[in-house]
Coordinates of N, CA, C and O in Angstrom, one line a residue:
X77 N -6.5 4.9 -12.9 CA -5.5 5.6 -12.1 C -4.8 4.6 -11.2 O -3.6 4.5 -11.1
X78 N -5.7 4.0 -10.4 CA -4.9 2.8 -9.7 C -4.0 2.2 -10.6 O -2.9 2.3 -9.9
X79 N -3.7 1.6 -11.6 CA -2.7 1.3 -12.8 C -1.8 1.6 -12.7 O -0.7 0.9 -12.6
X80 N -2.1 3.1 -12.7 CA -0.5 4.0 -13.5 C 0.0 4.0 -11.5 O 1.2 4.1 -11.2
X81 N -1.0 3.8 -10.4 CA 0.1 3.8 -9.4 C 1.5 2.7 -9.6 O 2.7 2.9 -9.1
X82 N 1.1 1.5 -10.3 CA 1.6 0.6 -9.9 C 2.5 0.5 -10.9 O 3.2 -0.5 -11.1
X83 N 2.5 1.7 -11.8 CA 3.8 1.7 -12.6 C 4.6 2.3 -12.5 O 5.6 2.1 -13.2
X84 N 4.6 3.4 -11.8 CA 4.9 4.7 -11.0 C 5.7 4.1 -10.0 O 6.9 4.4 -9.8
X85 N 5.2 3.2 -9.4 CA 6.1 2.7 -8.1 C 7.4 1.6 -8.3 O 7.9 0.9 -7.4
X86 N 7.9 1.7 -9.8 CA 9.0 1.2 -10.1 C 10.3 1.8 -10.1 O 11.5 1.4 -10.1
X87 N 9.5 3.5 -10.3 CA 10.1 4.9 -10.3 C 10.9 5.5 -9.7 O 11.7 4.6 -9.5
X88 N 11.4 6.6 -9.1 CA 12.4 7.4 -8.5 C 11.3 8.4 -7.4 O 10.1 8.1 -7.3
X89 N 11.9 9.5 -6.6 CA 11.7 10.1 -5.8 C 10.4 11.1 -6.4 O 9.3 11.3 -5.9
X90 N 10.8 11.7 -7.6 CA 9.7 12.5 -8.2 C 8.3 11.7 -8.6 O 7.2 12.2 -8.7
X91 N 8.5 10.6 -8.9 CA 7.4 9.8 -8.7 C 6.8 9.6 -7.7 O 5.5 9.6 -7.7
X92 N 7.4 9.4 -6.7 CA 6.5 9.8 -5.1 C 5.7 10.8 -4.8 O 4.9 10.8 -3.8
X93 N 5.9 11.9 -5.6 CA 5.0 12.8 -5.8 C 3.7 12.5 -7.0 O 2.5 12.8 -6.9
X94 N 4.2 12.0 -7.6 CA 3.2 11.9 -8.4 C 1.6 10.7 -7.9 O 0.4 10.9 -8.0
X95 N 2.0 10.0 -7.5 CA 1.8 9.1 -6.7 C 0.6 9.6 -5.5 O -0.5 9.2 -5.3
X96 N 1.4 10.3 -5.0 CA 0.5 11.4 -3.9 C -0.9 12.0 -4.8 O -2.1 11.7 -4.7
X97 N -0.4 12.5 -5.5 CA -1.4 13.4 -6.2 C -2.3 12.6 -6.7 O -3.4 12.9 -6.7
X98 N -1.9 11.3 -7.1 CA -3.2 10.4 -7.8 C -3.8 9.6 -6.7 O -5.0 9.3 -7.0
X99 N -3.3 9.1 -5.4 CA -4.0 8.3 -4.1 C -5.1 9.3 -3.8 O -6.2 8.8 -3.6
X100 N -4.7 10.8 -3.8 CA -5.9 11.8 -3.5 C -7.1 11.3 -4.5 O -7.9 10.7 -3.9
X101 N -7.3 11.4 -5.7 CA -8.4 11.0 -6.5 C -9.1 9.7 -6.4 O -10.3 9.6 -6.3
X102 N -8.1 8.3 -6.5 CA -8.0 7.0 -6.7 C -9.1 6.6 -5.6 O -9.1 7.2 -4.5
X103 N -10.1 5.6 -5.8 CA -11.0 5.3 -5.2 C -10.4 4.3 -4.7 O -10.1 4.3 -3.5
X104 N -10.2 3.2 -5.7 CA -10.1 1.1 -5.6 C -8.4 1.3 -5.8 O -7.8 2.3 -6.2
X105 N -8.0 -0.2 -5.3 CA -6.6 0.2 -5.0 C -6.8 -0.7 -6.9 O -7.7 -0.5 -7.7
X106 N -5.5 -1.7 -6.9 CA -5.0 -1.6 -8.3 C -5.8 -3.5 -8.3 O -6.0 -3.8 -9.5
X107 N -6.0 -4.3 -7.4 CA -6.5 -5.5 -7.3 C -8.1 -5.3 -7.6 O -8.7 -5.9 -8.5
X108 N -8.5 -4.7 -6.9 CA -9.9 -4.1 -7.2 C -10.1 -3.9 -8.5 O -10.9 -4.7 -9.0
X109 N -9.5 -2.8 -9.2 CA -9.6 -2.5 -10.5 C -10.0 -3.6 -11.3 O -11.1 -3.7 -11.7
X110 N -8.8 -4.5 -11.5 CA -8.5 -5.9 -12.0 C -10.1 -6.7 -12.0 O -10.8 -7.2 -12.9
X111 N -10.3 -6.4 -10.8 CA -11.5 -7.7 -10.5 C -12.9 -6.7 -11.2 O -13.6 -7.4 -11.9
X112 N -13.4 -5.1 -11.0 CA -14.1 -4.5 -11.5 C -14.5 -4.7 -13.0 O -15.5 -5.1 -13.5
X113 N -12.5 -4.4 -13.8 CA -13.0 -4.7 -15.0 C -12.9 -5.9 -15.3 O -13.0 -5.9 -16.6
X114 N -12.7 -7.2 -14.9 CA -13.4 -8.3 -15.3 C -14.5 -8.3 -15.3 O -14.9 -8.5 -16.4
X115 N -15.3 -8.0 -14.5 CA -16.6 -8.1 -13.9 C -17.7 -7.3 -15.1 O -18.8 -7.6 -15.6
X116 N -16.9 -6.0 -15.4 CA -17.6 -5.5 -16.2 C -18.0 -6.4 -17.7 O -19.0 -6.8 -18.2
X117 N -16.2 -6.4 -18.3 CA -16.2 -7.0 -19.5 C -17.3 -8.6 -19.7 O -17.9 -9.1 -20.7
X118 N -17.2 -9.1 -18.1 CA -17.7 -10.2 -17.9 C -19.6 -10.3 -18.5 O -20.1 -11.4 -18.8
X119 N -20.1 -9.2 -18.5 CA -21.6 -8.7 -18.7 C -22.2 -8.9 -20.1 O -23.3 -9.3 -20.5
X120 N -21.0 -8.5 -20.9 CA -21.1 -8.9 -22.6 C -21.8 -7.8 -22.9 O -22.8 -8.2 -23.6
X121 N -21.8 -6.4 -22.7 CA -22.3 -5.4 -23.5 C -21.8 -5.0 -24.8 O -21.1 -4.0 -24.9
X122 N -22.2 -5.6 -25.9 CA -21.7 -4.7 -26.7 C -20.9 -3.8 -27.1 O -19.8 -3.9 -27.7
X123 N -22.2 -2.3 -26.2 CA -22.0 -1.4 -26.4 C -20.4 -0.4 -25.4 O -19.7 0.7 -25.5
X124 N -20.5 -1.6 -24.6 CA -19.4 -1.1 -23.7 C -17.9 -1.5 -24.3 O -17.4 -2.6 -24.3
X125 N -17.5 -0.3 -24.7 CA -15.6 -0.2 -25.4 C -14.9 -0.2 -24.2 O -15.4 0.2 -23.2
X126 N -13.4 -0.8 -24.3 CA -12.3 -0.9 -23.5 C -12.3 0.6 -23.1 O -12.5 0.8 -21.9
X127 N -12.3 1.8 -24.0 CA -12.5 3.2 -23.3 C -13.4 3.2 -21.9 O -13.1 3.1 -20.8
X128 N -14.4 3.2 -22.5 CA -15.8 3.3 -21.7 C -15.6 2.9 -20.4 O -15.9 3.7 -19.5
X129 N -15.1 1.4 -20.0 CA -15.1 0.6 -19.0 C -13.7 1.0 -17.6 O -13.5 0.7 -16.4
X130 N -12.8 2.0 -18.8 CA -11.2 2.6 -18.0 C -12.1 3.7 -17.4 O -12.1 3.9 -16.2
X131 N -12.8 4.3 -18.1 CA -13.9 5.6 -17.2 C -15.0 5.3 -16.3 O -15.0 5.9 -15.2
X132 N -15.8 4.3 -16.6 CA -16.4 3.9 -15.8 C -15.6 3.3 -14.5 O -16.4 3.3 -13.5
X133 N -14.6 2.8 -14.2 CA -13.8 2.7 -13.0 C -13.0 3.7 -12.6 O -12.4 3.3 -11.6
X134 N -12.8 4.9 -13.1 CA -12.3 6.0 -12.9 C -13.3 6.9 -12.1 O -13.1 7.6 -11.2
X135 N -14.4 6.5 -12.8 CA -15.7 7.7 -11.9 C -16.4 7.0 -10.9 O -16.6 7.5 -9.8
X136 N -16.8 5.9 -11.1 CA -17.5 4.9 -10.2 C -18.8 6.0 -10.4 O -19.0 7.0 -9.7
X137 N -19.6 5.6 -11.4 CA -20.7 6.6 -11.2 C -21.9 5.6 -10.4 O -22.1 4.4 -10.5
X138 N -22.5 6.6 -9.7 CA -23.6 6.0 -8.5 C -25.1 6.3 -9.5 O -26.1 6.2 -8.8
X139 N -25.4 6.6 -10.8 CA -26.4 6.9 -10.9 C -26.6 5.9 -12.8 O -25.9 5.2 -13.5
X140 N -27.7 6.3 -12.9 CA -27.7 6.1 -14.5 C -27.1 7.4 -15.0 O -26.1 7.4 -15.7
X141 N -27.7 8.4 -14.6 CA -27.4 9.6 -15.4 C -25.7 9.7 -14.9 O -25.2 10.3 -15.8
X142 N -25.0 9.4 -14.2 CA -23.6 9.8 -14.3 C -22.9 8.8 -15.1 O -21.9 9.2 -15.6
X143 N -23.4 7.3 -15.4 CA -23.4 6.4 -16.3 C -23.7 6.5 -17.6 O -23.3 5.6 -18.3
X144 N -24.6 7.6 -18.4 CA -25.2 7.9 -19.3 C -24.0 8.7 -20.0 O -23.5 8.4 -21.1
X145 N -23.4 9.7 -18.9 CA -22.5 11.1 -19.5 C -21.2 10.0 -19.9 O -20.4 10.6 -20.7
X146 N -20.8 9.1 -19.7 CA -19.8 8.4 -20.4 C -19.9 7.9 -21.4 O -18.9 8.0 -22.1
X147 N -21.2 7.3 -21.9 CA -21.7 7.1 -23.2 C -21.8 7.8 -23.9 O -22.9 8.2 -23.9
X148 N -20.7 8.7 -25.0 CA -21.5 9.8 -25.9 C -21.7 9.2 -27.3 O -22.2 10.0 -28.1
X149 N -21.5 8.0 -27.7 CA -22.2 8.1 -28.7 C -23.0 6.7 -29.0 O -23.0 6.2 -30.2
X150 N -23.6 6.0 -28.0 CA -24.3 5.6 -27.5 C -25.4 5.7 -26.4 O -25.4 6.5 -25.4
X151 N -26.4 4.6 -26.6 CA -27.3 4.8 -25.5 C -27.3 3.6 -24.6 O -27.6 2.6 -25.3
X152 N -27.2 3.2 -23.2 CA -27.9 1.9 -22.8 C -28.9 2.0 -22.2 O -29.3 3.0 -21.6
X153 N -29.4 0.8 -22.4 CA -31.3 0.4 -22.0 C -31.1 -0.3 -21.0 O -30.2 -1.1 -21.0
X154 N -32.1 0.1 -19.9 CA -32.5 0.2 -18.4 C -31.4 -1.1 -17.9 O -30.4 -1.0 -17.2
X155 N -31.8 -2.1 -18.5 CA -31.4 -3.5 -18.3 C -29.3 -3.5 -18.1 O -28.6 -3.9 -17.2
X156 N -29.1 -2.9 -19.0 CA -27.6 -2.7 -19.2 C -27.0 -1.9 -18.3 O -25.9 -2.1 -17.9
X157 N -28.0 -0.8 -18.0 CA -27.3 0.1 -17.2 C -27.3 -0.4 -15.6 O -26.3 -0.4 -14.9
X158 N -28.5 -0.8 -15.3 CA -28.3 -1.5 -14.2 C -28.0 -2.5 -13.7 O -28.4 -3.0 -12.6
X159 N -27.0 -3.1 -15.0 CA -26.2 -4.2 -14.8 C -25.0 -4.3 -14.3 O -24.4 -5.1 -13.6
X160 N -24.6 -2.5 -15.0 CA -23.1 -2.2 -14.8 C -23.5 -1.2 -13.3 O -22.8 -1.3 -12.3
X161 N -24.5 -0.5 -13.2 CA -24.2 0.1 -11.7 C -24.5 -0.7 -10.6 O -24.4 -0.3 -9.4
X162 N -24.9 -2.1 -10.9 CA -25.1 -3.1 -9.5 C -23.7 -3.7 -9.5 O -23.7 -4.6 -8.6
X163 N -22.6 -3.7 -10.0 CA -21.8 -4.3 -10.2 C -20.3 -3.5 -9.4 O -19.3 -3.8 -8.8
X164 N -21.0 -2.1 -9.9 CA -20.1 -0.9 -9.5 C -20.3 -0.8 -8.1 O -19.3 -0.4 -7.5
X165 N -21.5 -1.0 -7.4 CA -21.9 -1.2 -5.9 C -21.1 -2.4 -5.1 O -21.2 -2.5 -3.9
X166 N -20.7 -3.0 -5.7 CA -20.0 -3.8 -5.4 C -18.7 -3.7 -4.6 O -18.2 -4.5 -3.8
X167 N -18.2 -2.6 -5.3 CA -16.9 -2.0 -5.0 C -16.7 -0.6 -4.5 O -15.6 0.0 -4.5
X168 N -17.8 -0.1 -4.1 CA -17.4 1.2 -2.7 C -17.8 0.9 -1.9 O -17.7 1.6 -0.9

C-alpha cells in the first residue's frame, strides 16, 4: 500500500483522495517497505513467494498464527516463522 501511495502522487486532485483513504490503513511509509522487503527476501525462505512477502508487509502480523493465515498452501517451521516475525518487530 505504501507503493501505490507513491505512484498516486504523480496524479491529479482525485488521487488526493485516494491517497487519504490508503494513509488511513498504511502502517510503514514507502522507505520502510523497501528496507522490510529486503530484509525479508534477505532470510532465504524458500517457502516465502513475492505474493506472500507484499502481504506480510501489508498486515505486519504480530503472531505466528496471524503469519500462518497468509500461508495457504504451505507450512513454516518454528524456526522460519520466527525469523520473519523478529524482523517484522523491527518495524512498528
Amino acid at each position: 500500500m505504501a507503493e501505490v501511495i507513491e505512484y498516486l502522487k504523480k496524479g491529479g486532485e482525485s488521487e488526493a483522495e485516494i491517497i487519504g483513504f490508503i494513509k488511513k490503513f498504511n502502517k510503514l511509509k514507502a522507505k520502510e517497505v523497501k528496507e522490510l522487503r529486503q530484509e525479508i527476501e534477505a532470510l532465504v525462505i524458500m517457502k516465502v513467494k513475492p505474493e506472500y512477502v507484499v502481504k506480510i508487509i501489508d498486515l505486519l502480523p504480530e503472531s505466528a498464527e496471524e503469519l500462518n493465515k497468509i500461508f495457504v498452501d504451505v507450512s513454516l517451521d518454528g524456526d522460519e516463522t520466527k525469523k520473519i516475525l523478529d524482523t517484522i518487530k523491527k518495524y512498528k
